[in-house]
Coordinates of C-alpha atoms in Angstrom, one line a residue:
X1 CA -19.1 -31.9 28.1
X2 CA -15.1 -32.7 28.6
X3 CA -14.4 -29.9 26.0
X4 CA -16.9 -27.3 28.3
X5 CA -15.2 -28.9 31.3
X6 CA -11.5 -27.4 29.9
X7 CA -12.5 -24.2 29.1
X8 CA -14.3 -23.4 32.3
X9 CA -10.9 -25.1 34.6
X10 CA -8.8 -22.4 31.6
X11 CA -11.3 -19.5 32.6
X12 CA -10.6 -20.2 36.7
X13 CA -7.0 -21.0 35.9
X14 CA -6.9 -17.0 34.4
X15 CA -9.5 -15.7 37.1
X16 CA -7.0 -17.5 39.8
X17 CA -4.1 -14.8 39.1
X18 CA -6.2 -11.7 37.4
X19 CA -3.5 -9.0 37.7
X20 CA -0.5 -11.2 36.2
X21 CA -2.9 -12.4 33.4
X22 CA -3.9 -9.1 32.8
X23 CA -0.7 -7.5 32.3
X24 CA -0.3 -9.8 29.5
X25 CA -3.1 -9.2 28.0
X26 CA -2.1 -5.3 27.9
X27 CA 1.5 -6.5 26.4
X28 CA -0.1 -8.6 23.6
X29 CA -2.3 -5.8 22.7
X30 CA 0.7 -3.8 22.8
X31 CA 2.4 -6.1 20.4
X32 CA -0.3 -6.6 17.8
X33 CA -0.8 -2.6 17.7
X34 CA 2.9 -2.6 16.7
X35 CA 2.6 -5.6 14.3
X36 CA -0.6 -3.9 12.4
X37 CA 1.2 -0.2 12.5
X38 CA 4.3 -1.9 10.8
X39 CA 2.9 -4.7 8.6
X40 CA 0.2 -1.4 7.3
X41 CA 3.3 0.7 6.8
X42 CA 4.7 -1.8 4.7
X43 CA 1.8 -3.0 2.9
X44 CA 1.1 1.2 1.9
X45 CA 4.5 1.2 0.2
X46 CA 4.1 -1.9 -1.8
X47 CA 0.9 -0.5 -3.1
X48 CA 3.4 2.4 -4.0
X49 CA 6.0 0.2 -5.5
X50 CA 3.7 -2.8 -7.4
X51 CA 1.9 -0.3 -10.4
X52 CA 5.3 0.2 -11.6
X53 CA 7.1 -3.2 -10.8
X54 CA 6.7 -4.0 -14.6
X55 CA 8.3 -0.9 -15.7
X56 CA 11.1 -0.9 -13.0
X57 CA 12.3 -4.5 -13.8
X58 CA 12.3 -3.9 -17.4
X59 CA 15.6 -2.6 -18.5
X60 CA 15.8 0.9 -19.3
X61 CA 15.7 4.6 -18.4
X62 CA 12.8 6.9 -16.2
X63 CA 13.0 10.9 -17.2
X64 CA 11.0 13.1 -14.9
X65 CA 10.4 15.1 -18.3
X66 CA 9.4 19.5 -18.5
X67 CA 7.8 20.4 -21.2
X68 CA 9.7 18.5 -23.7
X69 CA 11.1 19.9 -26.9
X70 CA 13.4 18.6 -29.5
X71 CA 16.7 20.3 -28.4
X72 CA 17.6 21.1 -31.8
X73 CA 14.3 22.1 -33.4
X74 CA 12.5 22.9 -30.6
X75 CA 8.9 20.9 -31.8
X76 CA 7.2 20.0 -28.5
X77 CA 7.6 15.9 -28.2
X78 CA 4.9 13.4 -27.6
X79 CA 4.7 9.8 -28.3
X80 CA 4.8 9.8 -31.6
X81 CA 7.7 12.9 -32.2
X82 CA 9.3 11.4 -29.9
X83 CA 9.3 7.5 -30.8
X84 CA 11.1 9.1 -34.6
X85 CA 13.8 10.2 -33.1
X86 CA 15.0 7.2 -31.7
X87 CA 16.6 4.4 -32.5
X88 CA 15.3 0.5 -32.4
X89 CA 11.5 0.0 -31.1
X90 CA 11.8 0.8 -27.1
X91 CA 8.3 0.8 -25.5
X92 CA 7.5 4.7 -24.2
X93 CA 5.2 5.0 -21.3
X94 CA 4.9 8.7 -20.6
X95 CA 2.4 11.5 -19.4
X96 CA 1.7 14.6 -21.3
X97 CA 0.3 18.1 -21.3
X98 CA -2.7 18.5 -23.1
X99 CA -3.2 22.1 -24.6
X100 CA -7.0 22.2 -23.9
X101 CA -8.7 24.5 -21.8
X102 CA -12.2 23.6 -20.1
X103 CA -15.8 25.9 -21.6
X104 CA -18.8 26.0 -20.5
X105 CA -20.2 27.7 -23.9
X106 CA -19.6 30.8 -22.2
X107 CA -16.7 31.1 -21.0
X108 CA -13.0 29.8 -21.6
X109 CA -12.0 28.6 -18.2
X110 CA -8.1 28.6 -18.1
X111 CA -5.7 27.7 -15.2
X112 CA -6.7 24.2 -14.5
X113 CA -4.5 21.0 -14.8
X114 CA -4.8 18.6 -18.1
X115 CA -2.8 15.7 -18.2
X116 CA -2.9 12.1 -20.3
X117 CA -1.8 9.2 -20.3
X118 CA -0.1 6.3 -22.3
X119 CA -1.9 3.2 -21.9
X120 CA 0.6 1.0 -19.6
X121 CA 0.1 3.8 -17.1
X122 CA -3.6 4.1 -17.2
X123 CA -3.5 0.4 -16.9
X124 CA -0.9 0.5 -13.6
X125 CA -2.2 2.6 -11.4
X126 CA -6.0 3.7 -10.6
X127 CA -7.0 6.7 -8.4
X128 CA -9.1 6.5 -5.6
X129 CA -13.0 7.6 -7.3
X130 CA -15.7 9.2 -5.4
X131 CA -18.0 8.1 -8.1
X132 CA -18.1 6.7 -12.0
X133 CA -15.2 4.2 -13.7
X134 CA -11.5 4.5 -14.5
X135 CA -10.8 4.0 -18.0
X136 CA -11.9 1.0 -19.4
X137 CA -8.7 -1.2 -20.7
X138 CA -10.3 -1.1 -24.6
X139 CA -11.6 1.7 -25.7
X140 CA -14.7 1.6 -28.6
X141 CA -15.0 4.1 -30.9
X142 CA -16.9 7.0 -29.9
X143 CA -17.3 10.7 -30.6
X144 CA -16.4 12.0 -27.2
X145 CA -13.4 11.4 -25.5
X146 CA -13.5 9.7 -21.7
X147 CA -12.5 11.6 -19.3
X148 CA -11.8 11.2 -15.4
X149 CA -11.9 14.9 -13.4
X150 CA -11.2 15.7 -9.4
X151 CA -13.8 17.9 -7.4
X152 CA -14.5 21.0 -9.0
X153 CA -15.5 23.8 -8.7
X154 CA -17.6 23.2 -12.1
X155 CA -20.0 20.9 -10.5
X156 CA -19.2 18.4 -13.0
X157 CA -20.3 14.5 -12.6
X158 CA -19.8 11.5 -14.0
X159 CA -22.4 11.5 -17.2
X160 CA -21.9 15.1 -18.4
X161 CA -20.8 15.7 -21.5
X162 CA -18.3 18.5 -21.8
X163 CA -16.2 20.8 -24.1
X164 CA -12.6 21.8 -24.6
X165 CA -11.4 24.5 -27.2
X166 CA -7.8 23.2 -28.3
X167 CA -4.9 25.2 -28.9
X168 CA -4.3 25.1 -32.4
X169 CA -7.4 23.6 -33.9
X170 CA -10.9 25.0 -35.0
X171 CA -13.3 22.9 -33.7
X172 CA -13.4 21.9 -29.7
X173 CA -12.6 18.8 -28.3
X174 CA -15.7 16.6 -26.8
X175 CA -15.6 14.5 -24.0
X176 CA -17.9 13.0 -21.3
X177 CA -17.0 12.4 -17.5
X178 CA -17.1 9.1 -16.7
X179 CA -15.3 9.1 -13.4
X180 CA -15.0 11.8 -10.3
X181 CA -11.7 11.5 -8.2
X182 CA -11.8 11.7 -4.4
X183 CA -11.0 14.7 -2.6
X184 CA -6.7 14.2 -2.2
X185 CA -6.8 11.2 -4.4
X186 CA -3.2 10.5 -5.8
X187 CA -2.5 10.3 -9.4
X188 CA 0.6 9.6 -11.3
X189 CA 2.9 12.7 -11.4
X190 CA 6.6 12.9 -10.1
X191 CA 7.5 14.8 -7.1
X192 CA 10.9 15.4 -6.3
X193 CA 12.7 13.5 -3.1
X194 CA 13.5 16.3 -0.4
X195 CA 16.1 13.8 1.8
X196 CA 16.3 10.7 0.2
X197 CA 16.6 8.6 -3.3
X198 CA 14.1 8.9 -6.1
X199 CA 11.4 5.8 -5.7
X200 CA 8.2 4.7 -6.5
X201 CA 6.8 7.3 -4.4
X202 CA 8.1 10.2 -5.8
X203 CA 5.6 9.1 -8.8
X204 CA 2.6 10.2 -6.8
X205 CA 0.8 13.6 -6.4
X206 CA -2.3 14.2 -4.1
X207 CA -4.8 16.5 -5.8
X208 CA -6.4 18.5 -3.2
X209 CA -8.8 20.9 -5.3
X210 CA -9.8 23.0 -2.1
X211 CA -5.6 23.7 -2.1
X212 CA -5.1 24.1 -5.8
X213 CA -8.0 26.0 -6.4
X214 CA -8.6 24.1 -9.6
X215 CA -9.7 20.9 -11.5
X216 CA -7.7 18.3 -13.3
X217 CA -8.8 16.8 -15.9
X218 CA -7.2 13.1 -17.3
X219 CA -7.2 11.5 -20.8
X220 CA -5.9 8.6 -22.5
X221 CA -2.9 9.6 -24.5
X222 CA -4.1 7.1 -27.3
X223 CA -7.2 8.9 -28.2
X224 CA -5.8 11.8 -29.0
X225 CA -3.1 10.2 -30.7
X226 CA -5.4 8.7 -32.9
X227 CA -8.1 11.5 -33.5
X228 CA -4.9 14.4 -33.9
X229 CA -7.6 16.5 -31.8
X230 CA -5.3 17.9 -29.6
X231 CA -1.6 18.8 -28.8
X232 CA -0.1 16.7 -26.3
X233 CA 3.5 17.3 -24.8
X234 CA 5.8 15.1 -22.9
X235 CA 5.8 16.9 -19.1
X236 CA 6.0 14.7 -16.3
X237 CA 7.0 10.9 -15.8
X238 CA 8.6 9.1 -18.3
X239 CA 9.6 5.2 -19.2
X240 CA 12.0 4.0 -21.9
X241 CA 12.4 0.4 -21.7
X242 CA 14.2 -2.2 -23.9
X243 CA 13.3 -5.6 -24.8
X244 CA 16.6 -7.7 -27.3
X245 CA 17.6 -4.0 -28.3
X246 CA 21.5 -3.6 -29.0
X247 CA 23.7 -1.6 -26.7
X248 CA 24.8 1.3 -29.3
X249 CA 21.3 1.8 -30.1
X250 CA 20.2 2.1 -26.2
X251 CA 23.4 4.9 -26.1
X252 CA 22.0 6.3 -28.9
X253 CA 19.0 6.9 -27.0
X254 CA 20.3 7.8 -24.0
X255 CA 22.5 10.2 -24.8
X256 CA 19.5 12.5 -26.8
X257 CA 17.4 12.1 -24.0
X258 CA 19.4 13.5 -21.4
X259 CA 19.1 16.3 -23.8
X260 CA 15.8 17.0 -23.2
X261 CA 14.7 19.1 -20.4
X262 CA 14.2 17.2 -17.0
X263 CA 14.4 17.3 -13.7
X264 CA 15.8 13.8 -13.0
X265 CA 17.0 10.9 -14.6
X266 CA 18.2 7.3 -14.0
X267 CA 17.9 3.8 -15.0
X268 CA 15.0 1.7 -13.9
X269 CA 16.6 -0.6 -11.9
X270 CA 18.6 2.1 -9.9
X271 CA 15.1 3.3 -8.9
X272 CA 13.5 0.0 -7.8
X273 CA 16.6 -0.5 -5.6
X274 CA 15.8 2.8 -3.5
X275 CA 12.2 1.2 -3.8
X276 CA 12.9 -1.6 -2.2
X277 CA 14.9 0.7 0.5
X278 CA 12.2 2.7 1.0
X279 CA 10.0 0.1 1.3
X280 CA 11.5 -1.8 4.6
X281 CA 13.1 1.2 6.0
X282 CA 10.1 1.7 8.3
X283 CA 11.3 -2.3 9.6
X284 CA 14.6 -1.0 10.4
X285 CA 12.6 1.5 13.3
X286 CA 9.7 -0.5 14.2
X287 CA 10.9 -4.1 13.9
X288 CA 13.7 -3.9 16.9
X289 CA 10.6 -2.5 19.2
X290 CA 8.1 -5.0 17.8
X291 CA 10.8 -8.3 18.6
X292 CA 11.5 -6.3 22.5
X293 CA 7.8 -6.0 23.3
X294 CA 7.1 -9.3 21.9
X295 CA 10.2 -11.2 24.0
X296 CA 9.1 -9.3 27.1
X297 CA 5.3 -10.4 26.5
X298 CA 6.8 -14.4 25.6
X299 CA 9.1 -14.2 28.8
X300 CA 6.4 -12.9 31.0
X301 CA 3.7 -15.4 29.4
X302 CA 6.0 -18.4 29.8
X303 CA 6.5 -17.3 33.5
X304 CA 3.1 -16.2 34.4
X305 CA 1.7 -19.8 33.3
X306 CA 4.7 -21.2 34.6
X307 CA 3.8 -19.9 38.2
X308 CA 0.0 -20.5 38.0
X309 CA 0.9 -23.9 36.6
X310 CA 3.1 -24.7 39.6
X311 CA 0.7 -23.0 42.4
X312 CA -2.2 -25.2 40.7
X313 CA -0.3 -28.5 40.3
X314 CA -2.0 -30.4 43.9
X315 CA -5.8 -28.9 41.4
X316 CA -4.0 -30.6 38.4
X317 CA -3.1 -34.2 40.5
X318 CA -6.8 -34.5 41.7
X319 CA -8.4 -33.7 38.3
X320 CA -5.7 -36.6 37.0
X321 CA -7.5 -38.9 39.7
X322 CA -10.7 -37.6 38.8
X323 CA -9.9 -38.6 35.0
X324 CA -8.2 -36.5 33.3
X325 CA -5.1 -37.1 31.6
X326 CA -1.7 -35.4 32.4
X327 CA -1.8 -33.9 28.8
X328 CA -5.7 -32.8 29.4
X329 CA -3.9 -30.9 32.3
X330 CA -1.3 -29.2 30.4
X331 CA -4.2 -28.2 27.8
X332 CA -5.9 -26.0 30.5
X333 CA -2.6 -23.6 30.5
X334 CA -3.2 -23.7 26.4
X335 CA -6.1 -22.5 26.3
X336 CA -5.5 -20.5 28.9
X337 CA -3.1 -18.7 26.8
X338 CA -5.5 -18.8 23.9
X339 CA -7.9 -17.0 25.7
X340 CA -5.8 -13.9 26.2
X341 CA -3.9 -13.9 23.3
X342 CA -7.9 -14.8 21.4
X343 CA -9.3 -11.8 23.9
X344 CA -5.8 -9.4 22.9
X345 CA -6.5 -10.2 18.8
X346 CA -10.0 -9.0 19.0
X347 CA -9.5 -5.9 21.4
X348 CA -6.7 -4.8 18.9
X349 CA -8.2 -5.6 15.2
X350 CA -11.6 -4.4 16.6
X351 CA -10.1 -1.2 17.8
X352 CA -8.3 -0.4 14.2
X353 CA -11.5 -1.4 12.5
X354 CA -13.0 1.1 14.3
X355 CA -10.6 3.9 14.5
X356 CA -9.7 3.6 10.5
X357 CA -12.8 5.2 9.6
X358 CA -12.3 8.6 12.4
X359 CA -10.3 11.3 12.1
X360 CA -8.1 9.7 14.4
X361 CA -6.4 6.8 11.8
X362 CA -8.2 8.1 8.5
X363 CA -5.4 10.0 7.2
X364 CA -2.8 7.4 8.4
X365 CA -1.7 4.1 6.5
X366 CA -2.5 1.6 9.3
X367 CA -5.5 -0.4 8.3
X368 CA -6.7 -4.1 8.7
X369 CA -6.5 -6.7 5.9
X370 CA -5.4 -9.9 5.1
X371 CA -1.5 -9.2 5.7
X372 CA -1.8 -8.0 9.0
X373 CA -4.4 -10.6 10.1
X374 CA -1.9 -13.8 9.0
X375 CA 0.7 -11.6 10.9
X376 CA -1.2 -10.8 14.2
X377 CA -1.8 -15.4 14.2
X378 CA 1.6 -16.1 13.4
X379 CA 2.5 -13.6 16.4
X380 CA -0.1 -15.4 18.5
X381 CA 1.0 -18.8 17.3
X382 CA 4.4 -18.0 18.5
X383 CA 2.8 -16.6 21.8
X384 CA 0.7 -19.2 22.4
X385 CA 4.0 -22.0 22.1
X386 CA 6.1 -20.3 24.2
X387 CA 3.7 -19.8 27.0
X388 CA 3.2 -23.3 27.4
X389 CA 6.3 -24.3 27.1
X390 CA 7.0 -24.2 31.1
X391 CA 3.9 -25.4 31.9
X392 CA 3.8 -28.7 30.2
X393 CA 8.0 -29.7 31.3
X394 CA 7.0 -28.6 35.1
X395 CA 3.6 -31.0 34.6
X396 CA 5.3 -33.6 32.8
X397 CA 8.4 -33.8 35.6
X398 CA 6.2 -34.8 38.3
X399 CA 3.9 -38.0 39.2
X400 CA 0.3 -37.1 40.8
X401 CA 1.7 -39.2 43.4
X402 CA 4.5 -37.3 43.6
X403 CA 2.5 -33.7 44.1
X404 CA -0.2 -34.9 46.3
X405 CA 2.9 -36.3 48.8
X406 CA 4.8 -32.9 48.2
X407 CA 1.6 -31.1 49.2

C-alpha cells in the first residue's frame, strides 16, 4: 500500500505541471531515436567487419583477383595451381569462377553468375536465405554437389536436383539446391570504394535477380577440388595469410602476386584499419547531436523536477508529518522521472519494432536488439540521476518546520 501510495503522489507530481513534463518526454524520445539510429548504424558495420576479423588480423595480404592466370604461362589459377607456385604453406581463402553453365536437359542456359568458395569463407559469412540451409561446415560424401542459388527465373527450390555441363569435361556436373537466397541478399564479392578506403564492406555484393536479370549459383570450392569435376579460377576476393613463415619467403610471394591481374591490393591489417574507420565514422556525425539533445533533455529534466520539487515542497512537509520520510519524499521526483523516461523507452522501441518491418525502416539498418536496448537504459540511467539530482539537495536543505513556517 506505501509502494501504491508513491506512485500515485509521482503520477499527480507529473499531472501537476503536464506541459513541462511533456516536453521532456518529447526530448527523451528524441534522444533514444538518436541512440537506436546510431548504436543500429554501428552494430550493421560490425556485422560487416566480424566475418572477416580472423582473416584481417592474421598477417598477410587481400588481392581483389580477375580472372587469374599465371603471368608467365598463362594456366588459369585456383587453389591448388596457385598454392605450387608459392613459397612456404600460407593459408589461401579465395573465391573462384566456375566454368559451368546451368541445363534443364533442353537447353544450355548461359549468362548467369557461378561462383565458389574456399571453406574459411563459406564458414565466415552466410547470406540472408529465403528458404533451405547454408552449407553445412562437413561435407559427407555424396554424388551431387550442394548448392545455394538466388531467385530465378528457373523456378528452382531448395530439393531439386540439377545439372551443369562443364567446360572441358564430358559428363555434366550434378548438384541439388539446398538453399534459396533472399531477394538483394548480400554475398561475398568485392566492390570497389567510390570515395573512401577499401574495408570490410567493399567485400559485399547485393544480388538483386529482378536487376541482373539472372541467377547465381554458389559452391564449395572443396568439392570440386576434390571430384576435378569442374574448372575453377581465382576471380574475386582473395586471402594470403602467414602463420611462423619467414620474411623472404612472404616477399617471394608478394612480389608474384602482384603479378597477377587485380584490381586492388594491400595488406590485411591496412584494411581492418579503414574497417575500423569506417566503422565509427557514423559516431563522428551522430554522437555530437546525440550528447546536445541528451544535455538539453538532463538540463531541462533536472530543472523541470527541480521547479515542481520546489512548488510542491509545503505537499512534501505534510506528507513528512503524515509519515513519510524525507527520502520517501525525494523518491516521488524518482519515479517521477522513471515514469517519463519508462513512458519515452516504450514509445520509441515500440515505434522501431513497428516501423522495421514497413517500407518506411525496412531497407534501412536501424533495428532493435540487445545493443541498443543496454544503450537506451544506460541513457535512461543517466537521465534518471541527473533529474533528481536538484530535487533531493533542495529537499534535503530544508526542515518541514522550516517550509511549513516559509509557507
Amino acid at each position: 500500500m506505501f509502494n501504491k501510495t508513491l506512485w500515485k503522489l509521482s503520477w499527480k507530481n507529473i499531472l501537476h505541471n503536464p506541459v513541462l513534463n511533456f516536453m521532456t518526454l518529447l526530448q527523451m524520445i528524441a534522444v533514444f531515436f538518436i541512440a537506436i539510429s546510431l548504436t543500429s548504424g554501428i552494430c550493421s558495420r560490425f556485422d560487416d567487419y566480424l566475418p572477416f576479423r580472423p582473416l584481417l588480423s592474421a598477417e598477410g595480404e587481400f588481392y581483389n583477383t580477375i580472372y587469374a592466370v599465371d603471368p608467365q604461362t598463362g594456366i588459369t589459377l585456383n587453389r591448388k595451381t596457385l598454392s605450387e607456385k608459392l613459397y612456404g604453406e600460407p593459408e589461401l581463402a579465395g573465391t573462384y569462377n566456375v566454368w559451368l553453365e546451368y541445363t534443364d536437359g533442353k537447353k544450355v542456359h548461359s549468362g548467369n553468375v557461378y561462383i565458389s568458395y574456399d571453406d574459411a569463407l563459406l564458414k565466415a559469412y552466410i547470406p540472408e536465405l529465403e528458404s533451405g540451409t547454408w552449407f553445412p561446415e562437413t561435407f559427407d560424401s555424396q554424388d551431387k554437389i550442394p548448392v545455394v542459388v538466388s531467385q530465378n527465373q528457373y523456378g528452382l527450390q531448395v530439393g531439386d536436383e540439377i545439372s551443369f555441363a562443364a567446360f572441358g569435361y564430358e559428363e555434366n556436373l550434378q548438384a541439388r539446391v539446398i538453399g534459396v537466397m533472399k531477394e538483394g541478399a548480400k554475398f561475398i564479392n568485392c566492390t570497389n570504394p567510390k570515395n573512401d578506403d577499401f574495408s570490410a564492406k567493399n567485400l559485399y555484393y547485393h544480388f538483386y535477380h529482378e536487376i541482373e536479370e539472372r541467377t547465381l549459383f554458389l559452391f564449395p570450392q572443396s568439392l570440386l577440388d576434390d571430384g576435378d569435376k569442374a574448372i575453377t579460377q581465382l576471380h574475386g576476393p582473395l586471402f594470403v595469410t602467414y602463420t611462423g613463415q619467414n620474411h623472404e619467403a612472404k616477399e617471394k610471394n608478394r612480389e608474384y602476386l602482384k603479378t597477377i591481374p587485380n584490381s586492388y591490393c594491400n595488406e590485411t591489417d591496412v584494411i581492418q584499419s579503414n574497417s575500423y574507420t569506417y566503422i565509427f565514422e557514423e559516431c563522428r556525425l551522430l554522437f555530437p547531436i546525440l550528447l546536445a539533445v541528451l544535455i538539453m533533455t538532463v538540463v531541462g529534466s533536472m530543472s523541470v523536477n527541480a521547479l515542481m520539487a520546489k512548488h510542491r515542497l509545503r505537499a512534501f512537509a505534510v506528507f513528512y508529518i503524515c509519515g513519510l520520510k524525507w527520502r520517501e519524499c525525494a523518491k516521488i521526483s524518482l519515479i517521477s522521472s522513471f515514469m517519463i523516461g519508462a513512458l519515452s523507452f516504450a514509445i520509441a522501441v515500440g515505434s522501431i519494432g513497428i516501423l522495421q518491418n514497413t517500407t518506411l525502416l525496412a531497407n534501412s539498418v536501424i533495428r532493435i536488439g540487445w545493443v541498443q536496448i543496454v544503450v537506451l537504459l544506460g541513457i535512461m540511467l543517466i537521465y534518471m540521476l541527473f533529474a533528481i539530482a536538484l530535487p533531493i539537495r533542495l529537499i534535503q536543505s530544508r526542515t518541514p518546520i522550516q517550509v511549513l513556517h516559509s509557507n
